[in-house]
Amino acid sequence: AQSVSQHNHHVILSEAASLELGCNYSYGGTVNLFWYVQYPGQHLQLLLKYFSGDPLVKGIKGFEAEFIKSKFSFNLRKPSVQWSDTAEYFCAVNRGATNKLIFGTGTLLAVQP
Amino acid sequence: GAGVSQSPRYKVAKRGQDVALRCDPISGHVSLFWYQQALGQGPEFLTYFQNEAQLDKSGLPSDRFFAERPEGSVSTLKIQRTQQEDSAVYLCASSLFRTGLYNEQFFGPGTRLTVL
């Protein structure tokens, strides 16, 4: 079945550690890719998106993600995390024709001060 | 408004009751989506509106779920004869364009439905 996979369900890091969250999708053809973040008690917010062009995209708060088409991956990275990055992170794919977002199951990140 | 709003934020229903969840999208946004997010899961697509037309309802889990957007702005998701498995957060999202690429969705805070 077509899907979006996030391999890390829970990640615990200390402040200043580097972060990489994996995301793989199983759709062929043209895809739009997204990372959303949900801070405690808040709604889903867009962190970054890839539509076309440079496969390395930069988002808010120092996050970036790299689209590797051959690996069907869109991993999220941040060189140095902060306590305020504690949140749940969702990868999503939008097939252009349908418009709906297909989400992964999410990764809960806890950053310890 | 400045963002997508949803009401109520929390709803507790007894099994068998009908509920109605409201979504106010960003003004001028053509597309409106409903998603269901169960505990520990990512959001799952329920239905999609382009203006007042419901173009995709493939994600609605049963005929107890019904959504409408009669004037192409506010939308209501109705669940009849609620069951415990309906307990979830119901998210609404809107986007500016109709379909195709470059269509970013903006999410509301969600309605947390608990069915007892």
mmCIF file of N, CA and C in Angstrom, chain A residues 7-91:
data_model
loop_
_atom_site.group_PDB
_atom_site.id
_atom_site.type_symbol
_atom_site.label_atom_id
_atom_site.label_comp_id
_atom_site.label_asym_id
_atom_site.label_seq_id
_atom_site.Cartn_x
_atom_site.Cartn_y
_atom_site.Cartn_z
ATOM 1 N N HIS A 7 10.468 6.317 10.864
ATOM 2 C CA HIS A 7 11.046 5.165 11.539
ATOM 3 C C HIS A 7 11.250 5.386 13.025
ATOM 4 N N ASN A 8 11.419 6.624 13.425
ATOM 5 C CA ASN A 8 11.665 6.925 14.830
ATOM 6 C C ASN A 8 10.361 7.391 15.460
ATOM 7 N N HIS A 9 9.879 6.645 16.445
ATOM 8 C CA HIS A 9 8.627 7.038 17.081
ATOM 9 C C HIS A 9 8.890 7.961 18.268
ATOM 10 N N HIS A 10 9.953 7.685 18.990
ATOM 11 C CA HIS A 10 10.317 8.524 20.134
ATOM 12 C C HIS A 10 11.819 8.783 20.051
ATOM 13 N N VAL A 11 12.188 10.047 20.189
ATOM 14 C CA VAL A 11 13.599 10.418 20.190
ATOM 15 C C VAL A 11 13.843 11.321 21.390
ATOM 16 N N ILE A 12 14.890 10.999 22.130
ATOM 17 C CA ILE A 12 15.269 11.830 23.286
ATOM 18 C C ILE A 12 16.690 12.326 23.045
ATOM 19 N N LEU A 13 16.853 13.634 23.086
ATOM 20 C CA LEU A 13 18.167 14.236 22.862
ATOM 21 C C LEU A 13 18.463 15.254 23.949
ATOM 22 N N SER A 14 19.728 15.515 24.139
ATOM 23 C CA SER A 14 20.147 16.621 25.011
ATOM 24 C C SER A 14 20.298 17.870 24.157
ATOM 25 N N GLU A 15 20.151 19.009 24.811
ATOM 26 C CA GLU A 15 20.323 20.270 24.076
ATOM 27 C C GLU A 15 21.684 20.302 23.401
ATOM 28 N N ALA A 16 21.709 20.892 22.216
ATOM 29 C CA ALA A 16 22.898 21.057 21.379
ATOM 30 C C ALA A 16 23.233 19.809 20.568
ATOM 31 N N ALA A 17 22.544 18.711 20.810
ATOM 32 C CA ALA A 17 22.779 17.523 19.983
ATOM 33 C C ALA A 17 22.203 17.752 18.594
ATOM 34 N N SER A 18 22.699 16.969 17.635
ATOM 35 C CA SER A 18 22.180 17.072 16.270
ATOM 36 C C SER A 18 20.989 16.125 16.115
ATOM 37 N N LEU A 19 20.111 16.511 15.214
ATOM 38 C CA LEU A 19 18.862 15.768 15.010
ATOM 39 C C LEU A 19 18.743 15.337 13.563
ATOM 40 N N GLU A 20 18.323 14.092 13.367
ATOM 41 C CA GLU A 20 17.894 13.656 12.044
ATOM 42 C C GLU A 20 16.722 12.717 12.216
ATOM 43 N N LEU A 21 15.602 13.066 11.626
ATOM 44 C CA LEU A 21 14.401 12.235 11.658
ATOM 45 C C LEU A 21 14.146 11.700 10.252
ATOM 46 N N GLY A 22 13.945 10.396 10.184
ATOM 47 C CA GLY A 22 13.770 9.770 8.881
ATOM 48 C C GLY A 22 12.334 9.788 8.395
ATOM 49 N N CYS A 23 12.183 9.918 7.090
ATOM 50 C CA CYS A 23 10.871 9.843 6.453
ATOM 51 C C CYS A 23 11.049 9.196 5.093
ATOM 52 N N ASN A 24 10.296 8.159 4.822
ATOM 53 C CA ASN A 24 10.281 7.515 3.518
ATOM 54 C C ASN A 24 8.846 7.415 3.023
ATOM 55 N N TYR A 25 8.680 7.522 1.727
ATOM 56 C CA TYR A 25 7.353 7.427 1.142
ATOM 57 C C TYR A 25 7.404 6.396 0.019
ATOM 58 N N SER A 26 6.239 5.919 -0.342
ATOM 59 C CA SER A 26 6.220 4.825 -1.311
ATOM 60 C C SER A 26 5.468 5.191 -2.586
ATOM 61 N N TYR A 27 5.363 6.499 -2.888
ATOM 62 C CA TYR A 27 4.656 6.923 -4.089
ATOM 63 C C TYR A 27 5.633 7.194 -5.200
ATOM 64 N N GLY A 28 5.245 6.837 -6.426
ATOM 65 C CA GLY A 28 6.054 7.198 -7.568
ATOM 66 C C GLY A 28 5.589 8.506 -8.151
ATOM 67 N N GLY A 29 6.295 8.993 -9.127
ATOM 68 C CA GLY A 29 5.875 10.214 -9.806
ATOM 69 C C GLY A 29 6.128 11.455 -8.986
ATOM 70 N N THR A 30 5.449 12.518 -9.353
ATOM 71 C CA THR A 30 5.650 13.811 -8.720
ATOM 72 C C THR A 30 4.996 13.842 -7.345
ATOM 73 N N VAL A 31 5.743 14.298 -6.360
ATOM 74 C CA VAL A 31 5.209 14.421 -5.009
ATOM 75 C C VAL A 31 5.583 15.783 -4.437
ATOM 76 N N ASN A 32 4.738 16.279 -3.583
ATOM 77 C CA ASN A 32 5.074 17.399 -2.715
ATOM 78 C C ASN A 32 5.313 16.818 -1.327
ATOM 79 N N LEU A 33 6.337 17.330 -0.648
ATOM 80 C CA LEU A 33 6.712 16.762 0.648
ATOM 81 C C LEU A 33 6.716 17.839 1.714
ATOM 82 N N PHE A 34 6.297 17.475 2.894
ATOM 83 C CA PHE A 34 6.131 18.431 3.974
ATOM 84 C C PHE A 34 6.621 17.832 5.295
ATOM 85 N N TRP A 35 7.083 18.706 6.143
ATOM 86 C CA TRP A 35 7.252 18.383 7.558
ATOM 87 C C TRP A 35 6.398 19.379 8.352
ATOM 88 N N TYR A 36 5.539 18.819 9.202
ATOM 89 C CA TYR A 36 4.729 19.617 10.114
ATOM 90 C C TYR A 36 5.204 19.365 11.535
ATOM 91 N N VAL A 37 5.036 20.365 12.395
ATOM 92 C CA VAL A 37 5.405 20.240 13.800
ATOM 93 C C VAL A 37 4.202 20.594 14.665
ATOM 94 N N GLN A 38 4.052 19.874 15.751
ATOM 95 C CA GLN A 38 2.974 20.157 16.698
ATOM 96 C C GLN A 38 3.588 20.314 18.089
ATOM 97 N N TYR A 39 3.706 21.556 18.531
ATOM 98 C CA TYR A 39 4.220 21.819 19.867
ATOM 99 C C TYR A 39 3.138 21.481 20.895
ATOM 100 N N PRO A 40 3.521 21.174 22.118
ATOM 101 C CA PRO A 40 2.537 20.787 23.141
ATOM 102 C C PRO A 40 1.414 21.812 23.257
ATOM 103 N N GLY A 41 0.189 21.338 23.103
ATOM 104 C CA GLY A 41 -0.978 22.201 23.246
ATOM 105 C C GLY A 41 -1.261 23.103 22.063
ATOM 106 N N GLN A 42 -0.502 22.958 20.996
ATOM 107 C CA GLN A 42 -0.707 23.825 19.835
ATOM 108 C C GLN A 42 -1.133 23.012 18.613
ATOM 109 N N HIS A 43 -1.523 23.713 17.563
ATOM 110 C CA HIS A 43 -1.965 23.020 16.363
ATOM 111 C C HIS A 43 -0.795 22.740 15.419
ATOM 112 N N LEU A 44 -1.055 21.938 14.437
ATOM 113 C CA LEU A 44 -0.041 21.599 13.442
ATOM 114 C C LEU A 44 0.426 22.844 12.705
ATOM 115 N N GLN A 45 1.752 22.974 12.591
ATOM 116 C CA GLN A 45 2.321 24.108 11.874
ATOM 117 C C GLN A 45 3.295 23.579 10.834
ATOM 118 N N LEU A 46 3.351 24.247 9.712
ATOM 119 C CA LEU A 46 4.271 23.846 8.663
ATOM 120 C C LEU A 46 5.694 24.244 9.042
ATOM 121 N N LEU A 47 6.594 23.258 8.978
ATOM 122 C CA LEU A 47 7.998 23.491 9.289
ATOM 123 C C LEU A 47 8.778 23.807 8.003
ATOM 124 N N LEU A 48 8.537 23.006 6.995
ATOM 125 C CA LEU A 48 9.143 23.243 5.683
ATOM 126 C C LEU A 48 8.443 22.381 4.643
ATOM 127 N N LYS A 49 8.714 22.716 3.394
ATOM 128 C CA LYS A 49 8.058 22.012 2.291
ATOM 129 C C LYS A 49 9.001 21.909 1.104
ATOM 130 N N TYR A 50 8.813 20.863 0.315
ATOM 131 C CA TYR A 50 9.512 20.701 -0.949
ATOM 132 C C TYR A 50 8.482 20.543 -2.051
ATOM 133 N N PHE A 51 8.604 21.412 -3.038
ATOM 134 C CA PHE A 51 7.744 21.302 -4.213
ATOM 135 C C PHE A 51 8.564 20.926 -5.440
ATOM 136 N N SER A 52 9.679 21.636 -5.648
ATOM 137 C CA SER A 52 10.542 21.347 -6.786
ATOM 138 C C SER A 52 11.851 22.113 -6.572
ATOM 139 N N GLY A 53 12.813 21.878 -7.466
ATOM 140 C CA GLY A 53 14.055 22.639 -7.417
ATOM 141 C C GLY A 53 15.080 22.028 -6.478
ATOM 142 N N ASP A 54 15.799 22.892 -5.766
ATOM 143 C CA ASP A 54 16.869 22.468 -4.865
ATOM 144 C C ASP A 54 16.346 21.437 -3.878
ATOM 145 N N PRO A 55 16.949 20.241 -3.863
ATOM 146 C CA PRO A 55 16.433 19.192 -2.974
ATOM 147 C C PRO A 55 16.719 19.444 -1.489
ATOM 148 N N LEU A 56 17.586 20.397 -1.199
ATOM 149 C CA LEU A 56 17.849 20.762 0.194
ATOM 150 C C LEU A 56 17.016 21.995 0.512
ATOM 151 N N VAL A 57 16.033 21.807 1.371
ATOM 152 C CA VAL A 57 15.134 22.922 1.680
ATOM 153 C C VAL A 57 15.327 23.360 3.126
ATOM 154 N N LYS A 58 15.233 24.644 3.322
ATOM 155 C CA LYS A 58 15.394 25.185 4.664
ATOM 156 C C LYS A 58 14.048 25.693 5.166
ATOM 157 N N GLY A 59 13.803 25.423 6.432
ATOM 158 C CA GLY A 59 12.546 25.849 7.022
ATOM 159 C C GLY A 59 12.762 26.815 8.164
ATOM 160 N N ILE A 60 11.732 26.905 8.985
ATOM 161 C CA ILE A 60 11.820 27.813 10.126
ATOM 162 C C ILE A 60 12.651 27.201 11.247
ATOM 163 N N LYS A 61 13.138 28.047 12.137
ATOM 164 C CA LYS A 61 13.811 27.638 13.376
ATOM 165 C C LYS A 61 15.044 26.767 13.130
ATOM 166 N N GLY A 62 15.703 26.958 11.996
ATOM 167 C CA GLY A 62 16.960 26.265 11.739
ATOM 168 C C GLY A 62 16.826 24.842 11.213
ATOM 169 N N PHE A 63 15.603 24.415 10.917
ATOM 170 C CA PHE A 63 15.400 23.076 10.377
ATOM 171 C C PHE A 63 15.667 23.060 8.878
ATOM 172 N N GLU A 64 16.113 21.912 8.385
ATOM 173 C CA GLU A 64 16.263 21.689 6.962
ATOM 174 C C GLU A 64 15.907 20.240 6.660
ATOM 175 N N ALA A 65 15.633 19.981 5.389
ATOM 176 C CA ALA A 65 15.318 18.617 4.974
ATOM 177 C C ALA A 65 15.883 18.409 3.586
ATOM 178 N N GLU A 66 16.269 17.160 3.319
ATOM 179 C CA GLU A 66 16.841 16.828 2.029
ATOM 180 C C GLU A 66 15.968 15.793 1.331
ATOM 181 N N PHE A 67 15.566 16.135 0.124
ATOM 182 C CA PHE A 67 14.775 15.232 -0.707
ATOM 183 C C PHE A 67 15.741 14.398 -1.539
ATOM 184 N N ILE A 68 15.720 13.077 -1.344
ATOM 185 C CA ILE A 68 16.540 12.179 -2.157
ATOM 186 C C ILE A 68 15.577 11.288 -2.928
ATOM 187 N N LYS A 69 15.366 11.623 -4.192
ATOM 188 C CA LYS A 69 14.355 10.955 -5.001
ATOM 189 C C LYS A 69 14.650 9.461 -5.141
ATOM 190 N N SER A 70 15.929 9.119 -5.333
ATOM 191 C CA SER A 70 16.291 7.719 -5.557
ATOM 192 C C SER A 70 16.024 6.854 -4.331
ATOM 193 N N LYS A 71 15.992 7.482 -3.169
ATOM 194 C CA LYS A 71 15.752 6.747 -1.931
ATOM 195 C C LYS A 71 14.332 6.960 -1.410
ATOM 196 N N PHE A 72 13.537 7.745 -2.119
ATOM 197 C CA PHE A 72 12.166 8.062 -1.683
ATOM 198 C C PHE A 72 12.191 8.578 -0.238
ATOM 199 N N SER A 73 13.159 9.445 0.044
ATOM 200 C CA SER A 73 13.303 9.918 1.414
ATOM 201 C C SER A 73 13.247 11.437 1.491
ATOM 202 N N PHE A 74 12.885 11.905 2.672
ATOM 203 C CA PHE A 74 12.796 13.342 2.936
ATOM 204 C C PHE A 74 13.095 13.526 4.425
ATOM 205 N N ASN A 75 14.361 13.366 4.779
ATOM 206 C CA ASN A 75 14.761 13.382 6.191
ATOM 207 C C ASN A 75 14.904 14.806 6.711
ATOM 208 N N LEU A 76 14.484 14.981 7.947
ATOM 209 C CA LEU A 76 14.541 16.281 8.612
ATOM 210 C C LEU A 76 15.794 16.361 9.459
ATOM 211 N N ARG A 77 16.471 17.523 9.437
ATOM 212 C CA ARG A 77 17.704 17.671 10.197
ATOM 213 C C ARG A 77 17.736 19.032 10.897
ATOM 214 N N LYS A 78 18.476 19.027 12.006
ATOM 215 C CA LYS A 78 18.802 20.286 12.675
ATOM 216 C C LYS A 78 20.138 20.077 13.371
ATOM 217 N N PRO A 79 21.099 20.966 13.142
ATOM 218 C CA PRO A 79 22.452 20.742 13.674
ATOM 219 C C PRO A 79 22.525 20.771 15.200
ATOM 220 N N SER A 80 21.694 21.598 15.827
ATOM 221 C CA SER A 80 21.800 21.767 17.271
ATOM 222 C C SER A 80 20.398 22.042 17.834
ATOM 223 N N VAL A 81 19.834 21.067 18.530
ATOM 224 C CA VAL A 81 18.456 21.229 19.013
ATOM 225 C C VAL A 81 18.420 22.021 20.313
ATOM 226 N N GLN A 82 17.249 22.613 20.541
ATOM 227 C CA GLN A 82 17.012 23.357 21.769
ATOM 228 C C GLN A 82 15.844 22.726 22.518
ATOM 229 N N TRP A 83 15.744 23.041 23.801
ATOM 230 C CA TRP A 83 14.655 22.522 24.602
ATOM 231 C C TRP A 83 13.305 22.870 23.973
ATOM 232 N N SER A 84 13.213 24.040 23.355
ATOM 233 C CA SER A 84 11.959 24.490 22.744
ATOM 234 C C SER A 84 11.582 23.690 21.493
ATOM 235 N N ASP A 85 12.460 22.817 21.033
ATOM 236 C CA ASP A 85 12.127 21.958 19.880
ATOM 237 C C ASP A 85 11.338 20.726 20.297
ATOM 238 N N THR A 86 11.143 20.553 21.582
ATOM 239 C CA THR A 86 10.323 19.446 22.065
ATOM 240 C C THR A 86 8.939 19.546 21.453
ATOM 241 N N ALA A 87 8.555 18.512 20.706
ATOM 242 C CA ALA A 87 7.311 18.556 19.939
ATOM 243 C C ALA A 87 7.134 17.224 19.229
ATOM 244 N N GLU A 88 6.022 17.110 18.520
ATOM 245 C CA GLU A 88 5.813 15.954 17.654
ATOM 246 C C GLU A 88 5.971 16.409 16.209
ATOM 247 N N TYR A 89 6.678 15.616 15.430
ATOM 248 C CA TYR A 89 7.013 15.977 14.059
ATOM 249 C C TYR A 89 6.371 14.972 13.100
ATOM 250 N N PHE A 90 5.702 15.507 12.098
ATOM 251 C CA PHE A 90 5.006 14.678 11.122
ATOM 252 C C PHE A 90 5.522 14.955 9.719
ATOM 253 N N CYS A 91 5.843 13.899 9.027
ATOM 254 C CA CYS A 91 6.173 13.980 7.611
ATOM 255 C C CYS A 91 4.892 13.726 6.813
#
